[in-house]
JSON list of C-alpha atoms in Angstrom, two decimals:
[
{"chain": "A", "resi": 293, "resn": "MET", "atom": "CA", "xyz": [0.00, 0.00, 0.00]},
{"chain": "A", "resi": 294, "resn": "GLU", "atom": "CA", "xyz": [2.84, 2.40, 0.84]},
{"chain": "A", "resi": 295, "resn": "THR", "atom": "CA", "xyz": [4.40, 1.95, -2.60]},
{"chain": "A", "resi": 296, "resn": "SER", "atom": "CA", "xyz": [1.05, 2.39, -4.33]},
{"chain": "A", "resi": 297, "resn": "ILE", "atom": "CA", "xyz": [0.39, 5.64, -2.49]},
{"chain": "A", "resi": 298, "resn": "ALA", "atom": "CA", "xyz": [3.85, 6.93, -3.32]},
{"chain": "A", "resi": 299, "resn": "MET", "atom": "CA", "xyz": [3.30, 6.08, -7.00]},
{"chain": "A", "resi": 300, "resn": "ALA", "atom": "CA", "xyz": [-0.04, 7.87, -6.92]},
{"chain": "A", "resi": 301, "resn": "ARG", "atom": "CA", "xyz": [1.61, 11.00, -5.54]},
{"chain": "A", "resi": 302, "resn": "LEU", "atom": "CA", "xyz": [4.23, 10.87, -8.31]},
{"chain": "A", "resi": 303, "resn": "ALA", "atom": "CA", "xyz": [1.53, 10.49, -10.97]},
{"chain": "A", "resi": 304, "resn": "VAL", "atom": "CA", "xyz": [-0.47, 13.44, -9.64]},
{"chain": "A", "resi": 305, "resn": "ALA", "atom": "CA", "xyz": [2.64, 15.61, -9.41]},
{"chain": "A", "resi": 306, "resn": "ASP", "atom": "CA", "xyz": [3.33, 14.81, -13.07]},
{"chain": "A", "resi": 307, "resn": "GLY", "atom": "CA", "xyz": [-0.15, 15.93, -14.09]},
{"chain": "A", "resi": 308, "resn": "THR", "atom": "CA", "xyz": [-2.08, 12.65, -14.18]},
{"chain": "A", "resi": 309, "resn": "THR", "atom": "CA", "xyz": [-5.74, 12.78, -13.09]},
{"chain": "A", "resi": 310, "resn": "HIS", "atom": "CA", "xyz": [-6.87, 9.23, -14.03]},
{"chain": "A", "resi": 311, "resn": "LEU", "atom": "CA", "xyz": [-4.76, 6.10, -13.81]},
{"chain": "A", "resi": 312, "resn": "ALA", "atom": "CA", "xyz": [-5.61, 2.61, -15.04]},
{"chain": "A", "resi": 313, "resn": "CYS", "atom": "CA", "xyz": [-4.55, -0.16, -12.68]},
{"chain": "A", "resi": 314, "resn": "THR", "atom": "CA", "xyz": [-3.64, -3.00, -15.02]},
{"chain": "A", "resi": 315, "resn": "PRO", "atom": "CA", "xyz": [-1.87, -5.95, -13.37]},
{"chain": "A", "resi": 316, "resn": "HIS", "atom": "CA", "xyz": [-0.79, -8.77, -15.64]},
{"chain": "A", "resi": 317, "resn": "ILE", "atom": "CA", "xyz": [-3.12, -11.66, -16.38]},
{"chain": "A", "resi": 318, "resn": "TYR", "atom": "CA", "xyz": [-1.40, -14.78, -17.69]},
{"chain": "A", "resi": 319, "resn": "PRO", "atom": "CA", "xyz": [-2.98, -18.14, -16.78]},
{"chain": "A", "resi": 320, "resn": "GLY", "atom": "CA", "xyz": [-0.54, -20.22, -14.79]},
{"chain": "A", "resi": 321, "resn": "VAL", "atom": "CA", "xyz": [1.82, -17.29, -14.23]},
{"chain": "A", "resi": 322, "resn": "TYR", "atom": "CA", "xyz": [-0.15, -14.23, -13.08]},
{"chain": "A", "resi": 323, "resn": "ALA", "atom": "CA", "xyz": [-3.39, -15.50, -11.58]},
{"chain": "A", "resi": 324, "resn": "ASN", "atom": "CA", "xyz": [-5.18, -12.16, -11.44]},
{"chain": "A", "resi": 325, "resn": "SER", "atom": "CA", "xyz": [-8.81, -11.75, -12.42]},
{"chain": "A", "resi": 326, "resn": "THR", "atom": "CA", "xyz": [-11.69, -9.32, -12.18]},
{"chain": "A", "resi": 327, "resn": "ALA", "atom": "CA", "xyz": [-12.59, -10.89, -8.84]},
{"chain": "A", "resi": 328, "resn": "THR", "atom": "CA", "xyz": [-9.16, -10.14, -7.34]},
{"chain": "A", "resi": 329, "resn": "ILE", "atom": "CA", "xyz": [-8.42, -6.80, -9.04]},
{"chain": "A", "resi": 330, "resn": "ALA", "atom": "CA", "xyz": [-11.71, -5.03, -8.25]},
{"chain": "A", "resi": 331, "resn": "PRO", "atom": "CA", "xyz": [-11.53, -5.18, -4.43]},
{"chain": "A", "resi": 332, "resn": "ALA", "atom": "CA", "xyz": [-7.84, -4.23, -4.41]},
{"chain": "A", "resi": 333, "resn": "LEU", "atom": "CA", "xyz": [-8.58, -1.20, -6.57]},
{"chain": "A", "resi": 334, "resn": "GLN", "atom": "CA", "xyz": [-11.49, -0.17, -4.35]},
{"chain": "A", "resi": 335, "resn": "THR", "atom": "CA", "xyz": [-9.29, -0.40, -1.25]},
{"chain": "A", "resi": 336, "resn": "LEU", "atom": "CA", "xyz": [-6.56, 1.73, -2.83]},
{"chain": "A", "resi": 337, "resn": "GLN", "atom": "CA", "xyz": [-9.04, 4.31, -4.13]},
{"chain": "A", "resi": 338, "resn": "ALA", "atom": "CA", "xyz": [-10.53, 4.66, -0.66]},
{"chain": "A", "resi": 339, "resn": "GLU", "atom": "CA", "xyz": [-7.05, 5.21, 0.78]},
{"chain": "A", "resi": 340, "resn": "LEU", "atom": "CA", "xyz": [-6.23, 7.86, -1.84]},
{"chain": "A", "resi": 341, "resn": "ASP", "atom": "CA", "xyz": [-9.52, 9.62, -1.15]},
{"chain": "A", "resi": 342, "resn": "ALA", "atom": "CA", "xyz": [-8.84, 9.59, 2.58]},
{"chain": "A", "resi": 343, "resn": "LEU", "atom": "CA", "xyz": [-5.43, 11.18, 1.95]},
{"chain": "A", "resi": 344, "resn": "ASP", "atom": "CA", "xyz": [-6.91, 13.79, -0.43]},
{"chain": "A", "resi": 345, "resn": "ILE", "atom": "CA", "xyz": [-4.78, 12.54, -3.33]},
{"chain": "A", "resi": 346, "resn": "PRO", "atom": "CA", "xyz": [-6.74, 13.66, -6.43]},
{"chain": "A", "resi": 347, "resn": "LEU", "atom": "CA", "xyz": [-6.33, 10.57, -8.56]},
{"chain": "A", "resi": 348, "resn": "THR", "atom": "CA", "xyz": [-9.15, 8.49, -10.03]},
{"chain": "A", "resi": 349, "resn": "LEU", "atom": "CA", "xyz": [-8.31, 4.81, -10.50]},
{"chain": "A", "resi": 350, "resn": "VAL", "atom": "CA", "xyz": [-9.66, 2.79, -13.39]},
{"chain": "A", "resi": 351, "resn": "MET", "atom": "CA", "xyz": [-9.80, -1.00, -13.48]},
{"chain": "A", "resi": 352, "resn": "GLY", "atom": "CA", "xyz": [-8.21, -3.09, -16.20]},
{"chain": "A", "resi": 353, "resn": "ALA", "atom": "CA", "xyz": [-5.46, -5.63, -16.81]},
{"chain": "A", "resi": 354, "resn": "ASP", "atom": "CA", "xyz": [-2.53, -6.19, -19.14]},
{"chain": "A", "resi": 355, "resn": "VAL", "atom": "CA", "xyz": [-3.66, -9.45, -20.67]},
{"chain": "A", "resi": 356, "resn": "HIS", "atom": "CA", "xyz": [-1.14, -11.80, -22.22]},
{"chain": "A", "resi": 357, "resn": "MET", "atom": "CA", "xyz": [-2.10, -13.02, -25.68]},
{"chain": "A", "resi": 358, "resn": "VAL", "atom": "CA", "xyz": [-3.02, -16.64, -25.03]},
{"chain": "A", "resi": 359, "resn": "PRO", "atom": "CA", "xyz": [-5.94, -18.79, -26.25]},
{"chain": "A", "resi": 360, "resn": "GLU", "atom": "CA", "xyz": [-7.93, -18.39, -23.03]},
{"chain": "A", "resi": 361, "resn": "VAL", "atom": "CA", "xyz": [-8.39, -14.62, -23.41]},
{"chain": "A", "resi": 362, "resn": "MET", "atom": "CA", "xyz": [-11.61, -14.57, -25.43]},
{"chain": "A", "resi": 363, "resn": "GLU", "atom": "CA", "xyz": [-13.45, -16.89, -23.05]},
{"chain": "A", "resi": 364, "resn": "GLY", "atom": "CA", "xyz": [-12.16, -14.90, -20.08]},
{"chain": "A", "resi": 365, "resn": "LEU", "atom": "CA", "xyz": [-13.46, -11.66, -21.55]},
{"chain": "A", "resi": 366, "resn": "LYS", "atom": "CA", "xyz": [-16.87, -13.09, -22.38]},
{"chain": "A", "resi": 367, "resn": "LYS", "atom": "CA", "xyz": [-17.30, -14.61, -18.93]},
{"chain": "A", "resi": 368, "resn": "GLY", "atom": "CA", "xyz": [-16.05, -11.51, -17.13]},
{"chain": "A", "resi": 369, "resn": "ARG", "atom": "CA", "xyz": [-13.01, -13.15, -15.56]},
{"chain": "A", "resi": 370, "resn": "ILE", "atom": "CA", "xyz": [-10.74, -10.79, -17.51]},
{"chain": "A", "resi": 371, "resn": "PRO", "atom": "CA", "xyz": [-11.59, -7.10, -17.09]},
{"chain": "A", "resi": 372, "resn": "THR", "atom": "CA", "xyz": [-11.69, -4.64, -19.92]},
{"chain": "A", "resi": 373, "resn": "LEU", "atom": "CA", "xyz": [-10.67, -1.04, -19.25]},
{"chain": "A", "resi": 374, "resn": "HIS", "atom": "CA", "xyz": [-13.36, 0.57, -17.07]},
{"chain": "A", "resi": 375, "resn": "GLY", "atom": "CA", "xyz": [-15.85, -2.03, -18.28]},
{"chain": "A", "resi": 376, "resn": "SER", "atom": "CA", "xyz": [-15.59, -0.73, -21.86]},
{"chain": "A", "resi": 377, "resn": "ARG", "atom": "CA", "xyz": [-15.04, -2.52, -25.18]},
{"chain": "A", "resi": 378, "resn": "TYR", "atom": "CA", "xyz": [-11.32, -1.67, -24.93]},
{"chain": "A", "resi": 379, "resn": "PHE", "atom": "CA", "xyz": [-8.77, -3.95, -23.25]},
{"chain": "A", "resi": 380, "resn": "LEU", "atom": "CA", "xyz": [-4.99, -4.19, -23.03]},
{"chain": "A", "resi": 381, "resn": "LEU", "atom": "CA", "xyz": [-3.47, -7.10, -24.92]},
{"chain": "A", "resi": 382, "resn": "GLU", "atom": "CA", "xyz": [0.20, -8.01, -24.50]},
{"chain": "A", "resi": 383, "resn": "PRO", "atom": "CA", "xyz": [1.79, -10.14, -27.25]},
{"chain": "A", "resi": 384, "resn": "SER", "atom": "CA", "xyz": [4.73, -12.42, -26.53]},
{"chain": "A", "resi": 385, "resn": "HIS", "atom": "CA", "xyz": [7.98, -10.50, -26.13]},
{"chain": "A", "resi": 386, "resn": "HIS", "atom": "CA", "xyz": [10.34, -12.98, -27.76]},
{"chain": "A", "resi": 387, "resn": "VAL", "atom": "CA", "xyz": [8.59, -14.93, -30.51]},
{"chain": "A", "resi": 388, "resn": "PRO", "atom": "CA", "xyz": [5.82, -14.10, -33.00]},
{"chain": "A", "resi": 389, "resn": "VAL", "atom": "CA", "xyz": [2.29, -14.91, -31.90]},
{"chain": "A", "resi": 390, "resn": "PRO", "atom": "CA", "xyz": [0.76, -17.70, -34.03]},
{"chain": "A", "resi": 391, "resn": "HIS", "atom": "CA", "xyz": [-2.19, -16.51, -36.14]},
{"chain": "A", "resi": 392, "resn": "PHE", "atom": "CA", "xyz": [-1.62, -13.01, -34.79]},
{"chain": "A", "resi": 393, "resn": "LEU", "atom": "CA", "xyz": [-3.90, -11.12, -37.18]},
{"chain": "A", "resi": 394, "resn": "ALA", "atom": "CA", "xyz": [-6.58, -13.79, -37.08]},
{"chain": "A", "resi": 395, "resn": "GLN", "atom": "CA", "xyz": [-6.72, -13.48, -33.29]},
{"chain": "A", "resi": 396, "resn": "ILE", "atom": "CA", "xyz": [-6.97, -9.70, -33.53]},
{"chain": "A", "resi": 397, "resn": "GLU", "atom": "CA", "xyz": [-9.80, -10.01, -36.02]},
{"chain": "A", "resi": 398, "resn": "ASN", "atom": "CA", "xyz": [-11.62, -12.45, -33.72]},
{"chain": "A", "resi": 399, "resn": "PHE", "atom": "CA", "xyz": [-11.56, -9.94, -30.86]},
{"chain": "A", "resi": 400, "resn": "LEU", "atom": "CA", "xyz": [-12.81, -7.17, -33.13]},
{"chain": "A", "resi": 401, "resn": "ASN", "atom": "CA", "xyz": [-15.61, -9.33, -34.50]},
{"chain": "A", "resi": 402, "resn": "ALA", "atom": "CA", "xyz": [-16.67, -10.13, -30.93]},
{"chain": "A", "resi": 403, "resn": "GLY", "atom": "CA", "xyz": [-17.05, -6.39, -30.22]},
{"chain": "A", "resi": 404, "resn": "TYR", "atom": "CA", "xyz": [-13.78, -5.75, -28.37]},
{"chain": "A", "resi": 405, "resn": "VAL", "atom": "CA", "xyz": [-11.00, -3.31, -29.25]},
{"chain": "A", "resi": 406, "resn": "PRO", "atom": "CA", "xyz": [-7.63, -4.81, -28.31]},
{"chain": "A", "resi": 407, "resn": "ILE", "atom": "CA", "xyz": [-4.96, -2.26, -27.39]},
{"chain": "A", "resi": 408, "resn": "LEU", "atom": "CA", "xyz": [-1.59, -3.83, -28.16]},
{"chain": "A", "resi": 409, "resn": "THR", "atom": "CA", "xyz": [0.79, -2.83, -25.39]},
{"chain": "A", "resi": 410, "resn": "HIS", "atom": "CA", "xyz": [4.40, -1.72, -25.83]},
{"chain": "A", "resi": 411, "resn": "PRO", "atom": "CA", "xyz": [5.04, -3.18, -29.31]},
{"chain": "A", "resi": 412, "resn": "GLU", "atom": "CA", "xyz": [8.31, -1.24, -29.32]},
{"chain": "A", "resi": 413, "resn": "ARG", "atom": "CA", "xyz": [9.73, -3.72, -26.81]},
{"chain": "A", "resi": 414, "resn": "LEU", "atom": "CA", "xyz": [8.87, -6.85, -28.79]},
{"chain": "A", "resi": 415, "resn": "ARG", "atom": "CA", "xyz": [11.94, -8.48, -30.31]},
{"chain": "A", "resi": 416, "resn": "TRP", "atom": "CA", "xyz": [9.97, -9.63, -33.33]},
{"chain": "A", "resi": 417, "resn": "LEU", "atom": "CA", "xyz": [8.40, -6.28, -34.20]},
{"chain": "A", "resi": 418, "resn": "ASP", "atom": "CA", "xyz": [10.92, -5.29, -36.87]},
{"chain": "A", "resi": 419, "resn": "GLU", "atom": "CA", "xyz": [10.50, -8.46, -38.92]},
{"chain": "A", "resi": 420, "resn": "HIS", "atom": "CA", "xyz": [6.70, -8.40, -38.57]},
{"chain": "A", "resi": 421, "resn": "TYR", "atom": "CA", "xyz": [6.14, -4.65, -38.59]},
{"chain": "A", "resi": 422, "resn": "ASP", "atom": "CA", "xyz": [3.54, -4.85, -41.35]},
{"chain": "A", "resi": 423, "resn": "ASP", "atom": "CA", "xyz": [1.42, -7.20, -39.20]},
{"chain": "A", "resi": 424, "resn": "PHE", "atom": "CA", "xyz": [1.13, -4.53, -36.51]},
{"chain": "A", "resi": 425, "resn": "ILE", "atom": "CA", "xyz": [0.28, -1.88, -39.07]},
{"chain": "A", "resi": 426, "resn": "GLN", "atom": "CA", "xyz": [-2.38, -4.17, -40.50]},
{"chain": "A", "resi": 427, "resn": "ALA", "atom": "CA", "xyz": [-3.71, -4.87, -37.01]},
{"chain": "A", "resi": 428, "resn": "ALA", "atom": "CA", "xyz": [-4.09, -1.12, -36.48]},
{"chain": "A", "resi": 429, "resn": "ARG", "atom": "CA", "xyz": [-5.69, -0.74, -39.88]},
{"chain": "A", "resi": 430, "resn": "ILE", "atom": "CA", "xyz": [-8.42, -3.29, -39.15]},
{"chain": "A", "resi": 431, "resn": "GLY", "atom": "CA", "xyz": [-9.23, -1.75, -35.77]},
{"chain": "A", "resi": 432, "resn": "ALA", "atom": "CA", "xyz": [-6.72, -2.65, -33.05]},
{"chain": "A", "resi": 433, "resn": "TRP", "atom": "CA", "xyz": [-5.02, 0.19, -31.19]},
{"chain": "A", "resi": 434, "resn": "LEU", "atom": "CA", "xyz": [-1.28, 0.53, -30.58]},
{"chain": "A", "resi": 435, "resn": "GLN", "atom": "CA", "xyz": [0.01, 1.79, -27.23]},
{"chain": "A", "resi": 436, "resn": "ILE", "atom": "CA", "xyz": [3.62, 2.79, -26.68]},
{"chain": "A", "resi": 437, "resn": "THR", "atom": "CA", "xyz": [5.41, 3.57, -23.41]},
{"chain": "A", "resi": 438, "resn": "ALA", "atom": "CA", "xyz": [6.43, 7.12, -22.46]},
{"chain": "A", "resi": 439, "resn": "GLY", "atom": "CA", "xyz": [9.73, 5.89, -21.04]},
{"chain": "A", "resi": 440, "resn": "ALA", "atom": "CA", "xyz": [10.60, 4.14, -24.29]},
{"chain": "A", "resi": 441, "resn": "ILE", "atom": "CA", "xyz": [10.27, 7.43, -26.18]},
{"chain": "A", "resi": 442, "resn": "THR", "atom": "CA", "xyz": [12.91, 8.98, -23.93]},
{"chain": "A", "resi": 443, "resn": "GLY", "atom": "CA", "xyz": [15.26, 5.99, -24.16]},
{"chain": "A", "resi": 444, "resn": "ASN", "atom": "CA", "xyz": [14.65, 4.45, -20.74]},
{"chain": "A", "resi": 445, "resn": "PHE", "atom": "CA", "xyz": [14.21, 0.99, -22.31]},
{"chain": "A", "resi": 446, "resn": "GLY", "atom": "CA", "xyz": [17.32, 1.17, -24.45]},
{"chain": "A", "resi": 447, "resn": "PRO", "atom": "CA", "xyz": [18.19, 2.35, -27.96]},
{"chain": "A", "resi": 448, "resn": "SER", "atom": "CA", "xyz": [16.31, -0.39, -29.83]},
{"chain": "A", "resi": 449, "resn": "ALA", "atom": "CA", "xyz": [13.00, 0.36, -28.10]},
{"chain": "A", "resi": 450, "resn": "LYS", "atom": "CA", "xyz": [13.56, 4.09, -28.58]},
{"chain": "A", "resi": 451, "resn": "LYS", "atom": "CA", "xyz": [14.20, 3.61, -32.30]},
{"chain": "A", "resi": 452, "resn": "ARG", "atom": "CA", "xyz": [11.02, 1.56, -32.66]},
{"chain": "A", "resi": 453, "resn": "THR", "atom": "CA", "xyz": [8.90, 4.17, -30.85]},
{"chain": "A", "resi": 454, "resn": "GLU", "atom": "CA", "xyz": [10.29, 6.81, -33.17]},
{"chain": "A", "resi": 455, "resn": "ARG", "atom": "CA", "xyz": [9.35, 4.70, -36.18]},
{"chain": "A", "resi": 456, "resn": "LEU", "atom": "CA", "xyz": [5.83, 4.05, -34.89]},
{"chain": "A", "resi": 457, "resn": "LEU", "atom": "CA", "xyz": [5.32, 7.72, -34.06]},
{"chain": "A", "resi": 458, "resn": "SER", "atom": "CA", "xyz": [6.77, 8.93, -37.36]},
{"chain": "A", "resi": 459, "resn": "ASP", "atom": "CA", "xyz": [4.57, 6.48, -39.26]},
{"chain": "A", "resi": 460, "resn": "GLY", "atom": "CA", "xyz": [1.55, 7.92, -37.49]},
{"chain": "A", "resi": 461, "resn": "VAL", "atom": "CA", "xyz": [0.13, 4.64, -36.19]},
{"chain": "A", "resi": 462, "resn": "VAL", "atom": "CA", "xyz": [0.21, 5.21, -32.41]},
{"chain": "A", "resi": 463, "resn": "HIS", "atom": "CA", "xyz": [-3.12, 5.58, -30.60]},
{"chain": "A", "resi": 464, "resn": "ILE", "atom": "CA", "xyz": [-2.01, 5.83, -26.96]},
{"chain": "A", "resi": 465, "resn": "ILE", "atom": "CA", "xyz": [1.04, 6.80, -24.92]},
{"chain": "A", "resi": 466, "resn": "ALA", "atom": "CA", "xyz": [1.04, 5.24, -21.43]},
{"chain": "A", "resi": 467, "resn": "SER", "atom": "CA", "xyz": [3.38, 5.16, -18.45]},
{"chain": "A", "resi": 468, "resn": "ASP", "atom": "CA", "xyz": [3.36, 1.35, -17.93]},
{"chain": "A", "resi": 469, "resn": "ALA", "atom": "CA", "xyz": [4.46, 2.11, -14.39]},
{"chain": "A", "resi": 470, "resn": "HIS", "atom": "CA", "xyz": [5.71, -0.71, -12.19]},
{"chain": "A", "resi": 471, "resn": "SER", "atom": "CA", "xyz": [7.52, 0.98, -9.30]},
{"chain": "A", "resi": 472, "resn": "ILE", "atom": "CA", "xyz": [8.64, 4.25, -7.75]},
{"chain": "A", "resi": 473, "resn": "ASP", "atom": "CA", "xyz": [12.19, 4.27, -9.09]},
{"chain": "A", "resi": 474, "resn": "HIS", "atom": "CA", "xyz": [12.72, 1.82, -11.95]},
{"chain": "A", "resi": 475, "resn": "ARG", "atom": "CA", "xyz": [9.50, 2.45, -13.89]},
{"chain": "A", "resi": 476, "resn": "PRO", "atom": "CA", "xyz": [7.64, 5.33, -12.25]},
{"chain": "A", "resi": 477, "resn": "PRO", "atom": "CA", "xyz": [4.26, 6.71, -13.40]},
{"chain": "A", "resi": 478, "resn": "ILE", "atom": "CA", "xyz": [5.82, 9.62, -15.29]},
{"chain": "A", "resi": 479, "resn": "MET", "atom": "CA", "xyz": [4.39, 10.73, -18.61]},
{"chain": "A", "resi": 480, "resn": "SER", "atom": "CA", "xyz": [5.67, 14.27, -19.13]},
{"chain": "A", "resi": 481, "resn": "GLY", "atom": "CA", "xyz": [9.11, 13.44, -20.54]},
{"chain": "A", "resi": 482, "resn": "GLY", "atom": "CA", "xyz": [7.71, 11.09, -23.16]},
{"chain": "A", "resi": 483, "resn": "VAL", "atom": "CA", "xyz": [4.95, 13.52, -24.10]},
{"chain": "A", "resi": 484, "resn": "THR", "atom": "CA", "xyz": [7.45, 16.35, -24.58]},
{"chain": "A", "resi": 485, "resn": "GLU", "atom": "CA", "xyz": [9.69, 14.16, -26.73]},
{"chain": "A", "resi": 486, "resn": "ALA", "atom": "CA", "xyz": [6.74, 12.93, -28.81]},
{"chain": "A", "resi": 487, "resn": "ILE", "atom": "CA", "xyz": [5.72, 16.51, -29.53]},
{"chain": "A", "resi": 488, "resn": "ARG", "atom": "CA", "xyz": [9.29, 17.32, -30.55]},
{"chain": "A", "resi": 489, "resn": "LEU", "atom": "CA", "xyz": [9.43, 14.31, -32.88]},
{"chain": "A", "resi": 490, "resn": "LEU", "atom": "CA", "xyz": [6.02, 14.80, -34.48]},
{"chain": "A", "resi": 491, "resn": "ARG", "atom": "CA", "xyz": [5.82, 18.60, -34.40]},
{"chain": "A", "resi": 492, "resn": "ASP", "atom": "CA", "xyz": [2.12, 17.99, -33.84]},
{"chain": "A", "resi": 493, "resn": "GLU", "atom": "CA", "xyz": [1.02, 18.75, -30.30]},
{"chain": "A", "resi": 494, "resn": "ALA", "atom": "CA", "xyz": [-2.65, 18.20, -31.12]},
{"chain": "A", "resi": 495, "resn": "GLU", "atom": "CA", "xyz": [-2.06, 14.59, -32.16]},
{"chain": "A", "resi": 496, "resn": "VAL", "atom": "CA", "xyz": [0.02, 13.86, -29.05]},
{"chain": "A", "resi": 497, "resn": "ILE", "atom": "CA", "xyz": [-2.79, 15.31, -26.92]},
{"chain": "A", "resi": 498, "resn": "ARG", "atom": "CA", "xyz": [-5.11, 12.81, -28.58]},
{"chain": "A", "resi": 499, "resn": "MET", "atom": "CA", "xyz": [-2.75, 10.03, -27.45]},
{"chain": "A", "resi": 500, "resn": "VAL", "atom": "CA", "xyz": [-2.70, 11.05, -23.79]},
{"chain": "A", "resi": 501, "resn": "LYS", "atom": "CA", "xyz": [-6.07, 12.74, -23.22]},
{"chain": "A", "resi": 502, "resn": "GLU", "atom": "CA", "xyz": [-8.71, 12.42, -25.92]},
{"chain": "A", "resi": 503, "resn": "ARG", "atom": "CA", "xyz": [-8.39, 8.72, -26.75]},
{"chain": "A", "resi": 504, "resn": "PRO", "atom": "CA", "xyz": [-7.99, 7.70, -23.08]},
{"chain": "A", "resi": 505, "resn": "GLN", "atom": "CA", "xyz": [-11.14, 9.69, -22.32]},
{"chain": "A", "resi": 506, "resn": "ALA", "atom": "CA", "xyz": [-12.86, 7.91, -25.21]},
{"chain": "A", "resi": 507, "resn": "ILE", "atom": "CA", "xyz": [-11.99, 4.60, -23.55]},
{"chain": "A", "resi": 508, "resn": "LEU", "atom": "CA", "xyz": [-13.61, 5.75, -20.30]},
{"chain": "A", "resi": 509, "resn": "ASP", "atom": "CA", "xyz": [-16.66, 6.82, -22.30]},
{"chain": "A", "resi": 510, "resn": "ASN", "atom": "CA", "xyz": [-16.70, 3.49, -24.18]},
{"chain": "A", "resi": 511, "resn": "ALA", "atom": "CA", "xyz": [-16.84, 5.54, -27.36]},
{"chain": "A", "resi": 512, "resn": "GLU", "atom": "CA", "xyz": [-17.34, 3.93, -30.75]},
{"chain": "A", "resi": 513, "resn": "PRO", "atom": "CA", "xyz": [-13.80, 3.85, -32.23]},
{"chain": "A", "resi": 514, "resn": "ASP", "atom": "CA", "xyz": [-14.99, 4.60, -35.77]},
{"chain": "A", "resi": 515, "resn": "LEU", "atom": "CA", "xyz": [-16.24, 7.98, -34.56]},
{"chain": "A", "resi": 516, "resn": "LEU", "atom": "CA", "xyz": [-12.81, 9.02, -33.28]},
{"chain": "A", "resi": 517, "resn": "PRO", "atom": "CA", "xyz": [-10.00, 10.65, -35.29]},
{"chain": "A", "resi": 518, "resn": "ALA", "atom": "CA", "xyz": [-7.59, 7.91, -36.36]},
{"chain": "A", "resi": 519, "resn": "PRO", "atom": "CA", "xyz": [-3.82, 8.27, -35.98]},
{"chain": "A", "resi": 520, "resn": "LEU", "atom": "CA", "xyz": [-2.43, 10.33, -38.84]},
{"chain": "A", "resi": 521, "resn": "GLY", "atom": "CA", "xyz": [-0.73, 7.49, -40.72]},
{"chain": "A", "resi": 522, "resn": "LEU", "atom": "CA", "xyz": [-3.67, 5.12, -40.90]},
{"chain": "A", "resi": 523, "resn": "GLY", "atom": "CA", "xyz": [-5.20, 7.02, -43.78]},
{"chain": "A", "resi": 524, "resn": "TYR", "atom": "CA", "xyz": [-2.44, 5.81, -46.09]},
{"chain": "A", "resi": 525, "resn": "SER", "atom": "CA", "xyz": [-1.99, 2.58, -48.01]},
{"chain": "A", "resi": 526, "resn": "LEU", "atom": "CA", "xyz": [0.16, -0.07, -46.38]},
{"chain": "A", "resi": 527, "resn": "PRO", "atom": "CA", "xyz": [2.96, 0.01, -49.03]},
{"chain": "A", "resi": 528, "resn": "ILE", "atom": "CA", "xyz": [3.29, 3.79, -48.74]},
{"chain": "A", "resi": 529, "resn": "LEU", "atom": "CA", "xyz": [3.28, 3.61, -44.95]},
{"chain": "A", "resi": 530, "resn": "LEU", "atom": "CA", "xyz": [5.92, 0.87, -44.84]},
{"chain": "A", "resi": 531, "resn": "ALA", "atom": "CA", "xyz": [8.07, 2.81, -47.29]},
{"chain": "A", "resi": 532, "resn": "GLY", "atom": "CA", "xyz": [7.92, 5.85, -45.02]},
{"chain": "A", "resi": 533, "resn": "LYS", "atom": "CA", "xyz": [6.88, 8.08, -47.94]},
{"chain": "A", "resi": 534, "resn": "PHE", "atom": "CA", "xyz": [3.62, 9.54, -46.69]},
{"chain": "A", "resi": 535, "resn": "THR", "atom": "CA", "xyz": [3.15, 13.28, -46.21]},
{"chain": "A", "resi": 536, "resn": "LYS", "atom": "CA", "xyz": [1.07, 14.42, -43.27]},
{"chain": "A", "resi": 537, "resn": "LYS", "atom": "CA", "xyz": [-2.30, 15.93, -44.21]},
{"chain": "A", "resi": 538, "resn": "SER", "atom": "CA", "xyz": [-5.01, 17.54, -42.19]},
{"chain": "A", "resi": 539, "resn": "TRP", "atom": "CA", "xyz": [-7.84, 15.32, -40.96]},
{"chain": "A", "resi": 540, "resn": "PHE", "atom": "CA", "xyz": [-10.20, 17.04, -43.45]},
{"chain": "A", "resi": 541, "resn": "ASN", "atom": "CA", "xyz": [-7.87, 16.43, -46.38]},
{"chain": "A", "resi": 542, "resn": "ARG", "atom": "CA", "xyz": [-7.41, 12.78, -45.46]},
{"chain": "A", "resi": 543, "resn": "LEU", "atom": "CA", "xyz": [-11.18, 12.33, -45.52]},
{"chain": "A", "resi": 544, "resn": "PHE", "atom": "CA", "xyz": [-11.82, 13.97, -48.87]},
{"chain": "A", "resi": 545, "resn": "ASN", "atom": "CA", "xyz": [-8.59, 13.58, -50.89]}
]
């Protein structure tokens, strides 16, 4: 509890008003569930309220991409974010996920929007980059980590975040906080760097405010502005030859 309160104070000091609590769910490894996460979140929220720490907690989980996920979602054992259609989905770090796009399509067809977490840290991203772009094109969201943008996860992860940002396929920037010191709940450095890289503050604001709010509102994703690069054909996007246009021009040109 002491660590959680300290992390909450850090998040608030950095400008965060809402924070999703998303422990890992991985059958046989991380045995979390809606039934265990909900009461823990309620206890922590009550403690924050008692201490006048102005932070609203949101329930969710970082769900490892395994065959049991769909059933867990449908039966309520695996929580979505704030009870919405959106949920965090973590692919394997070291090897490609079998039938990756087919699984993504299955979630979408069932009415869920999978948010693929920290693709920049996946060792197989570079060789399967087009699969992630295609996943985003058919309706999945991509979420990168603020610390990776600033180089806290090493040069390879930083380079991949820069590619994803430059290609205009990122939906969300998150803290992916795990501790006070090693991976604190700090967003500001990554946000500043993303604005410097993109030269588009409005789009970065969508990544850290507007789309997260849309998740809380359980908004229909098709009604939201897409990331800037998803209006381009896959070959152009992969070749890195697209020119940024306004949202209006991308709709009508």
